[in-house]
């Protein structure tokens, strides 16, 4: 699986957009980008995933660069409840072991009032 | 729709004992994965079950085992507990084996004294 690199921590003002970057320069053509987050003392929560097109759901948007070497998770209007560790993961869908996710250390996002 | 349910939420054991943790997946989900989370190692994959068969296994000793029942409920067992087994054990369910989209429970926090 391709490795991912994320900044260890970020701050964001409440109500502003939070843009969380992820570098995955060795991603292969059939690997998807997944984002999860973990709020303190809770289980990780699936946010979104994509292959090469930008994706949006009720929680966030995922922007993947054209060369697919990096992506950005966007929380459009961050709230205090978005304070969490965010994990960027790359994984091949449909391959045996796709549910074996490597979470890494993630980015600790702190939303400031 | 009920989420993933894990029991017990908290437990304390002593070295040498064994422990069994239970996980009820989301209704209709047939894949159950288990993860261990510690401050030092982060989130690590233990194993995945689908249709009552272990499909994938992480790098953990044989003291860690699991099983899945016909109703997709799963249990994991740790025998001969060591201090280092103190961790948050997370169960995740998924609709299929290889989707990468996991839904996690709140976890079982095990303390080994």
PDB file of C-alpha atoms in Angstrom:
ATOM      1  CA  UNK A   1       0.000   0.000   0.000  1.00  0.00           C
ATOM      2  CA  UNK A   2       1.117   3.514  -0.698  1.00  0.00           C
ATOM      3  CA  UNK A   3       2.333   5.483   2.304  1.00  0.00           C
ATOM      4  CA  UNK A   4       0.674   8.723   3.302  1.00  0.00           C
ATOM      5  CA  UNK A   5       2.132  11.812   4.910  1.00  0.00           C
ATOM      6  CA  UNK A   6       0.031  14.189   6.976  1.00  0.00           C
ATOM      7  CA  UNK A   7       0.932  17.161   9.175  1.00  0.00           C
ATOM      8  CA  UNK A   8       0.823  16.116  12.840  1.00  0.00           C
ATOM      9  CA  UNK A   9      -1.460  18.943  13.897  1.00  0.00           C
ATOM     10  CA  UNK A  10      -3.545  21.844  12.628  1.00  0.00           C
ATOM     11  CA  UNK A  11      -5.781  24.512  14.102  1.00  0.00           C
ATOM     12  CA  UNK A  12      -8.904  25.945  12.546  1.00  0.00           C
ATOM     13  CA  UNK A  13     -11.234  28.713  13.678  1.00  0.00           C
ATOM     14  CA  UNK A  14     -14.801  27.695  14.325  1.00  0.00           C
ATOM     15  CA  UNK A  15     -17.032  28.393  11.320  1.00  0.00           C
ATOM     16  CA  UNK A  16     -14.126  28.465   8.897  1.00  0.00           C
ATOM     17  CA  UNK A  17     -13.255  25.770   6.385  1.00  0.00           C
ATOM     18  CA  UNK A  18     -10.745  23.203   7.599  1.00  0.00           C
ATOM     19  CA  UNK A  19      -8.432  21.992   4.843  1.00  0.00           C
ATOM     20  CA  UNK A  20      -6.499  18.873   5.780  1.00  0.00           C
ATOM     21  CA  UNK A  21      -3.747  17.862   3.349  1.00  0.00           C
ATOM     22  CA  UNK A  22      -2.426  14.408   2.638  1.00  0.00           C
ATOM     23  CA  UNK A  23       0.497  13.402   0.488  1.00  0.00           C
ATOM     24  CA  UNK A  24       0.441   9.995  -1.211  1.00  0.00           C
ATOM     25  CA  UNK A  25       3.049  10.389  -3.931  1.00  0.00           C
ATOM     26  CA  UNK A  26       3.487   6.633  -4.480  1.00  0.00           C
ATOM     27  CA  UNK A  27      -0.205   5.880  -4.940  1.00  0.00           C
ATOM     28  CA  UNK A  28      -0.964   3.390  -7.671  1.00  0.00           C
ATOM     29  CA  UNK A  29      -3.743   3.578 -10.212  1.00  0.00           C
ATOM     30  CA  UNK A  30      -6.134   1.272  -8.422  1.00  0.00           C
ATOM     31  CA  UNK A  31      -5.718   2.665  -4.916  1.00  0.00           C
ATOM     32  CA  UNK A  32      -8.468   4.718  -3.358  1.00  0.00           C
ATOM     33  CA  UNK A  33      -7.986   7.518  -0.839  1.00  0.00           C
ATOM     34  CA  UNK A  34      -9.981   7.121   2.377  1.00  0.00           C
ATOM     35  CA  UNK A  35     -10.478   9.539   5.231  1.00  0.00           C
ATOM     36  CA  UNK A  36     -11.458   8.598   8.748  1.00  0.00           C
ATOM     37  CA  UNK A  37     -11.522  10.598  11.933  1.00  0.00           C
ATOM     38  CA  UNK A  38     -11.375   9.653  15.572  1.00  0.00           C
ATOM     39  CA  UNK A  39     -12.860  11.841  18.231  1.00  0.00           C
ATOM     40  CA  UNK A  40     -11.287  11.316  21.627  1.00  0.00           C
ATOM     41  CA  UNK A  41     -12.166   7.978  23.229  1.00  0.00           C
ATOM     42  CA  UNK A  42     -14.476   6.955  20.386  1.00  0.00           C
ATOM     43  CA  UNK A  43     -14.041   4.513  17.518  1.00  0.00           C
ATOM     44  CA  UNK A  44     -12.866   5.891  14.155  1.00  0.00           C
ATOM     45  CA  UNK A  45     -15.559   7.281  11.901  1.00  0.00           C
ATOM     46  CA  UNK A  46     -15.573   6.853   8.135  1.00  0.00           C
ATOM     47  CA  UNK A  47     -15.788  10.215   6.361  1.00  0.00           C
ATOM     48  CA  UNK A  48     -15.322   9.822   2.634  1.00  0.00           C
ATOM     49  CA  UNK A  49     -13.291   8.084  -0.046  1.00  0.00           C
ATOM     50  CA  UNK A  50     -12.458   8.598  -3.694  1.00  0.00           C
ATOM     51  CA  UNK A  51     -10.370   7.374  -6.596  1.00  0.00           C
ATOM     52  CA  UNK A  52      -9.652  10.327  -8.848  1.00  0.00           C
ATOM     53  CA  UNK A  53     -12.727  12.505  -9.063  1.00  0.00           C
ATOM     54  CA  UNK A  54     -13.569  14.975  -6.343  1.00  0.00           C
ATOM     55  CA  UNK A  55     -16.170  13.664  -3.942  1.00  0.00           C
ATOM     56  CA  UNK A  56     -18.633  15.376  -1.626  1.00  0.00           C
ATOM     57  CA  UNK A  57     -21.001  14.091   0.994  1.00  0.00           C
ATOM     58  CA  UNK A  58     -22.860  15.551   3.926  1.00  0.00           C
ATOM     59  CA  UNK A  59     -19.740  15.575   6.074  1.00  0.00           C
ATOM     60  CA  UNK A  60     -16.939  16.742   3.826  1.00  0.00           C
ATOM     61  CA  UNK A  61     -15.418  17.175   0.398  1.00  0.00           C
ATOM     62  CA  UNK A  62     -12.427  15.308  -0.936  1.00  0.00           C
ATOM     63  CA  UNK A  63     -10.259  16.997  -3.518  1.00  0.00           C
ATOM     64  CA  UNK A  64      -7.722  14.769  -5.279  1.00  0.00           C
ATOM     65  CA  UNK A  65      -5.077  16.362  -7.484  1.00  0.00           C
ATOM     66  CA  UNK A  66      -4.991  15.394 -11.121  1.00  0.00           C
ATOM     67  CA  UNK A  67      -1.765  13.402 -10.683  1.00  0.00           C
ATOM     68  CA  UNK A  68      -3.344  11.788  -7.587  1.00  0.00           C
ATOM     69  CA  UNK A  69      -0.202  12.364  -5.549  1.00  0.00           C
ATOM     70  CA  UNK A  70      -1.995  14.399  -2.934  1.00  0.00           C
ATOM     71  CA  UNK A  71      -5.468  15.147  -1.655  1.00  0.00           C
ATOM     72  CA  UNK A  72      -7.261  17.546   0.659  1.00  0.00           C
ATOM     73  CA  UNK A  73     -10.149  16.853   2.967  1.00  0.00           C
ATOM     74  CA  UNK A  74     -12.339  19.909   3.392  1.00  0.00           C
ATOM     75  CA  UNK A  75     -14.712  20.423   6.277  1.00  0.00           C
ATOM     76  CA  UNK A  76     -16.641  23.440   4.967  1.00  0.00           C
ATOM     77  CA  UNK A  77     -17.738  24.983   8.270  1.00  0.00           C
ATOM     78  CA  UNK A  78     -15.745  23.520  11.138  1.00  0.00           C
ATOM     79  CA  UNK A  79     -17.419  23.205  14.506  1.00  0.00           C
ATOM     80  CA  UNK A  80     -15.971  22.353  17.903  1.00  0.00           C
ATOM     81  CA  UNK A  81     -17.298  18.808  17.429  1.00  0.00           C
ATOM     82  CA  UNK A  82     -14.929  18.391  14.473  1.00  0.00           C
ATOM     83  CA  UNK A  83     -11.944  18.424  16.830  1.00  0.00           C
ATOM     84  CA  UNK A  84     -10.434  14.986  16.233  1.00  0.00           C
ATOM     85  CA  UNK A  85      -7.544  13.055  14.710  1.00  0.00           C
ATOM     86  CA  UNK A  86      -8.009  12.725  10.958  1.00  0.00           C
ATOM     87  CA  UNK A  87      -6.494   9.780   9.123  1.00  0.00           C
ATOM     88  CA  UNK A  88      -5.729   9.616   5.415  1.00  0.00           C
ATOM     89  CA  UNK A  89      -5.438   6.046   4.133  1.00  0.00           C
ATOM     90  CA  UNK A  90      -4.867   4.583   0.703  1.00  0.00           C
ATOM     91  CA  UNK A  91      -6.201   1.176  -0.138  1.00  0.00           C
ATOM     92  CA  UNK A  92      -7.155  -0.971  -3.089  1.00  0.00           C
ATOM     93  CA  UNK A  93     -10.878  -1.649  -3.092  1.00  0.00           C
ATOM     94  CA  UNK A  94     -11.971  -5.119  -3.989  1.00  0.00           C
ATOM     95  CA  UNK A  95      -8.658  -6.667  -3.106  1.00  0.00           C
ATOM     96  CA  UNK A  96      -8.425  -9.237  -0.371  1.00  0.00           C
ATOM     97  CA  UNK A  97      -7.445  -7.437   2.772  1.00  0.00           C
ATOM     98  CA  UNK A  98      -8.970  -4.105   1.801  1.00  0.00           C
ATOM     99  CA  UNK A  99     -10.550  -3.918   5.253  1.00  0.00           C
ATOM    100  CA  UNK A 100      -7.088  -4.103   6.805  1.00  0.00           C
ATOM    101  CA  UNK A 101      -6.513  -0.372   7.048  1.00  0.00           C
ATOM    102  CA  UNK A 102      -3.204   1.210   8.059  1.00  0.00           C
ATOM    103  CA  UNK A 103      -4.142   4.280  10.072  1.00  0.00           C
ATOM    104  CA  UNK A 104      -0.775   5.916  10.665  1.00  0.00           C
ATOM    105  CA  UNK A 105      -0.519   8.858  13.045  1.00  0.00           C
ATOM    106  CA  UNK A 106      -2.970  11.211  11.332  1.00  0.00           C
ATOM    107  CA  UNK A 107      -3.502  14.954  11.798  1.00  0.00           C
ATOM    108  CA  UNK A 108      -4.820  16.243  15.081  1.00  0.00           C
ATOM    109  CA  UNK A 109      -7.278  19.011  14.145  1.00  0.00           C
ATOM    110  CA  UNK A 110      -8.225  21.456  16.864  1.00  0.00           C
ATOM    111  CA  UNK A 111     -11.156  23.745  16.165  1.00  0.00           C
ATOM    112  CA  UNK A 112     -10.781  26.949  18.133  1.00  0.00           C
ATOM    113  CA  UNK A 113     -13.808  28.967  19.314  1.00  0.00           C
TER     114      UNK A 113
ATOM    115  CA  UNK B   1     -30.297   1.588  12.287  1.00  0.00           C
ATOM    116  CA  UNK B   2     -28.296   0.438  15.288  1.00  0.00           C
ATOM    117  CA  UNK B   3     -24.543   0.843  15.113  1.00  0.00           C
ATOM    118  CA  UNK B   4     -21.809  -1.578  16.032  1.00  0.00           C
ATOM    119  CA  UNK B   5     -22.163  -2.717  19.624  1.00  0.00           C
ATOM    120  CA  UNK B   6     -19.239  -3.876  21.696  1.00  0.00           C
ATOM    121  CA  UNK B   7     -19.350  -5.415  25.140  1.00  0.00           C
ATOM    122  CA  UNK B   8     -18.082  -4.996  27.727  1.00  0.00           C
ATOM    123  CA  UNK B   9     -17.052  -1.352  27.426  1.00  0.00           C
ATOM    124  CA  UNK B  10     -14.538  -1.535  30.247  1.00  0.00           C
ATOM    125  CA  UNK B  11     -12.845  -4.388  32.008  1.00  0.00           C
ATOM    126  CA  UNK B  12      -9.911  -5.043  34.285  1.00  0.00           C
ATOM    127  CA  UNK B  13      -7.972  -8.293  34.298  1.00  0.00           C
ATOM    128  CA  UNK B  14      -4.754  -9.530  35.827  1.00  0.00           C
ATOM    129  CA  UNK B  15      -1.739 -11.005  34.086  1.00  0.00           C
ATOM    130  CA  UNK B  16      -2.223 -14.596  33.020  1.00  0.00           C
ATOM    131  CA  UNK B  17      -5.985 -14.400  32.802  1.00  0.00           C
ATOM    132  CA  UNK B  18      -7.938 -14.567  29.585  1.00  0.00           C
ATOM    133  CA  UNK B  19     -10.611 -12.267  28.218  1.00  0.00           C
ATOM    134  CA  UNK B  20     -13.411 -12.505  25.666  1.00  0.00           C
ATOM    135  CA  UNK B  21     -14.789  -9.445  23.925  1.00  0.00           C
ATOM    136  CA  UNK B  22     -17.996  -9.367  21.949  1.00  0.00           C
ATOM    137  CA  UNK B  23     -19.072  -7.424  18.877  1.00  0.00           C
ATOM    138  CA  UNK B  24     -22.463  -7.158  17.202  1.00  0.00           C
ATOM    139  CA  UNK B  25     -22.170  -5.665  13.719  1.00  0.00           C
ATOM    140  CA  UNK B  26     -24.621  -3.410  11.953  1.00  0.00           C
ATOM    141  CA  UNK B  27     -27.575  -5.414  10.693  1.00  0.00           C
ATOM    142  CA  UNK B  28     -26.806  -6.786   7.253  1.00  0.00           C
ATOM    143  CA  UNK B  29     -23.056  -6.355   7.574  1.00  0.00           C
ATOM    144  CA  UNK B  30     -21.213  -9.616   7.128  1.00  0.00           C
ATOM    145  CA  UNK B  31     -17.605  -8.582   7.629  1.00  0.00           C
ATOM    146  CA  UNK B  32     -16.204  -7.915  11.088  1.00  0.00           C
ATOM    147  CA  UNK B  33     -12.696  -6.610  11.693  1.00  0.00           C
ATOM    148  CA  UNK B  34     -10.880  -6.142  14.979  1.00  0.00           C
ATOM    149  CA  UNK B  35      -8.288  -3.491  15.785  1.00  0.00           C
ATOM    150  CA  UNK B  36      -6.115  -2.789  18.803  1.00  0.00           C
ATOM    151  CA  UNK B  37      -5.309   0.793  19.768  1.00  0.00           C
ATOM    152  CA  UNK B  38      -2.529   1.711  22.161  1.00  0.00           C
ATOM    153  CA  UNK B  39      -0.807   5.068  22.754  1.00  0.00           C
ATOM    154  CA  UNK B  40       2.502   3.694  21.527  1.00  0.00           C
ATOM    155  CA  UNK B  41       1.454   1.687  18.460  1.00  0.00           C
ATOM    156  CA  UNK B  42      -1.713   3.472  17.407  1.00  0.00           C
ATOM    157  CA  UNK B  43      -4.421   1.546  15.587  1.00  0.00           C
ATOM    158  CA  UNK B  44      -3.329  -1.913  14.495  1.00  0.00           C
ATOM    159  CA  UNK B  45      -5.294  -4.505  12.564  1.00  0.00           C
ATOM    160  CA  UNK B  46      -5.872  -7.793  14.366  1.00  0.00           C
ATOM    161  CA  UNK B  47      -8.052  -9.882  12.077  1.00  0.00           C
ATOM    162  CA  UNK B  48     -11.100  -9.916   9.836  1.00  0.00           C
ATOM    163  CA  UNK B  49     -13.955 -12.408   9.679  1.00  0.00           C
ATOM    164  CA  UNK B  50     -16.439 -12.965   6.899  1.00  0.00           C
ATOM    165  CA  UNK B  51     -18.975 -15.781   6.666  1.00  0.00           C
ATOM    166  CA  UNK B  52     -17.640 -17.304   9.883  1.00  0.00           C
ATOM    167  CA  UNK B  53     -14.126 -17.628   8.442  1.00  0.00           C
ATOM    168  CA  UNK B  54     -11.011 -15.658   9.280  1.00  0.00           C
ATOM    169  CA  UNK B  55     -10.048 -13.961   6.020  1.00  0.00           C
ATOM    170  CA  UNK B  56      -7.130 -11.825   7.052  1.00  0.00           C
ATOM    171  CA  UNK B  57      -4.843 -11.612  10.061  1.00  0.00           C
ATOM    172  CA  UNK B  58      -2.493  -8.970  11.386  1.00  0.00           C
ATOM    173  CA  UNK B  59       0.860  -9.441  13.037  1.00  0.00           C
ATOM    174  CA  UNK B  60      -0.207 -10.526  16.502  1.00  0.00           C
ATOM    175  CA  UNK B  61       0.743 -13.630  18.504  1.00  0.00           C
ATOM    176  CA  UNK B  62      -1.447 -16.696  18.653  1.00  0.00           C
ATOM    177  CA  UNK B  63      -2.782 -15.616  22.052  1.00  0.00           C
ATOM    178  CA  UNK B  64      -5.121 -13.393  20.089  1.00  0.00           C
ATOM    179  CA  UNK B  65      -7.932 -15.301  18.438  1.00  0.00           C
ATOM    180  CA  UNK B  66     -11.430 -14.731  17.285  1.00  0.00           C
ATOM    181  CA  UNK B  67     -14.471 -16.253  15.729  1.00  0.00           C
ATOM    182  CA  UNK B  68     -17.631 -15.254  13.950  1.00  0.00           C
ATOM    183  CA  UNK B  69     -21.047 -16.783  14.339  1.00  0.00           C
ATOM    184  CA  UNK B  70     -23.684 -17.433  11.712  1.00  0.00           C
ATOM    185  CA  UNK B  71     -25.497 -14.211  12.654  1.00  0.00           C
ATOM    186  CA  UNK B  72     -22.252 -12.293  11.936  1.00  0.00           C
ATOM    187  CA  UNK B  73     -21.663 -11.502  15.600  1.00  0.00           C
ATOM    188  CA  UNK B  74     -18.009 -11.887  16.512  1.00  0.00           C
ATOM    189  CA  UNK B  75     -15.914 -12.509  19.567  1.00  0.00           C
ATOM    190  CA  UNK B  76     -12.227 -12.092  20.148  1.00  0.00           C
ATOM    191  CA  UNK B  77     -10.253 -13.805  22.857  1.00  0.00           C
ATOM    192  CA  UNK B  78      -6.913 -12.982  24.389  1.00  0.00           C
ATOM    193  CA  UNK B  79      -5.336 -15.687  26.497  1.00  0.00           C
ATOM    194  CA  UNK B  80      -2.508 -15.459  29.023  1.00  0.00           C
ATOM    195  CA  UNK B  81      -2.869 -11.711  29.313  1.00  0.00           C
ATOM    196  CA  UNK B  82       0.240  -9.534  29.494  1.00  0.00           C
ATOM    197  CA  UNK B  83       0.549  -5.960  30.719  1.00  0.00           C
ATOM    198  CA  UNK B  84       1.122  -4.848  27.134  1.00  0.00           C
ATOM    199  CA  UNK B  85      -2.300  -6.110  26.118  1.00  0.00           C
ATOM    200  CA  UNK B  86      -3.849  -3.130  27.885  1.00  0.00           C
ATOM    201  CA  UNK B  87      -5.546  -1.301  25.053  1.00  0.00           C
ATOM    202  CA  UNK B  88      -8.738  -0.169  23.427  1.00  0.00           C
ATOM    203  CA  UNK B  89     -10.069  -3.010  21.290  1.00  0.00           C
ATOM    204  CA  UNK B  90     -12.199  -1.824  18.427  1.00  0.00           C
ATOM    205  CA  UNK B  91     -14.564  -3.797  16.295  1.00  0.00           C
ATOM    206  CA  UNK B  92     -15.653  -2.620  12.869  1.00  0.00           C
ATOM    207  CA  UNK B  93     -18.277  -3.990  10.548  1.00  0.00           C
ATOM    208  CA  UNK B  94     -18.536  -3.686   6.827  1.00  0.00           C
ATOM    209  CA  UNK B  95     -21.086  -4.645   4.226  1.00  0.00           C
ATOM    210  CA  UNK B  96     -18.530  -6.628   2.286  1.00  0.00           C
ATOM    211  CA  UNK B  97     -15.071  -8.028   2.655  1.00  0.00           C
ATOM    212  CA  UNK B  98     -13.093  -5.629   0.569  1.00  0.00           C
ATOM    213  CA  UNK B  99     -14.806  -2.256   0.637  1.00  0.00           C
ATOM    214  CA  UNK B 100     -12.468  -0.374   2.962  1.00  0.00           C
ATOM    215  CA  UNK B 101     -15.528   1.386   4.385  1.00  0.00           C
ATOM    216  CA  UNK B 102     -15.664   0.346   8.015  1.00  0.00           C
ATOM    217  CA  UNK B 103     -18.100   1.296  10.756  1.00  0.00           C
ATOM    218  CA  UNK B 104     -16.522   1.146  14.186  1.00  0.00           C
ATOM    219  CA  UNK B 105     -17.963   0.505  17.601  1.00  0.00           C
ATOM    220  CA  UNK B 106     -17.050   2.466  20.714  1.00  0.00           C
ATOM    221  CA  UNK B 107     -14.525  -0.157  21.751  1.00  0.00           C
ATOM    222  CA  UNK B 108     -13.758  -2.278  24.786  1.00  0.00           C
ATOM    223  CA  UNK B 109     -11.111  -0.803  27.036  1.00  0.00           C
ATOM    224  CA  UNK B 110      -9.036  -3.538  28.636  1.00  0.00           C
ATOM    225  CA  UNK B 111      -6.704  -2.863  31.524  1.00  0.00           C
ATOM    226  CA  UNK B 112      -4.307  -5.616  32.563  1.00  0.00           C
ATOM    227  CA  UNK B 113      -2.826  -5.323  36.047  1.00  0.00           C
TER     228      UNK B 113
END
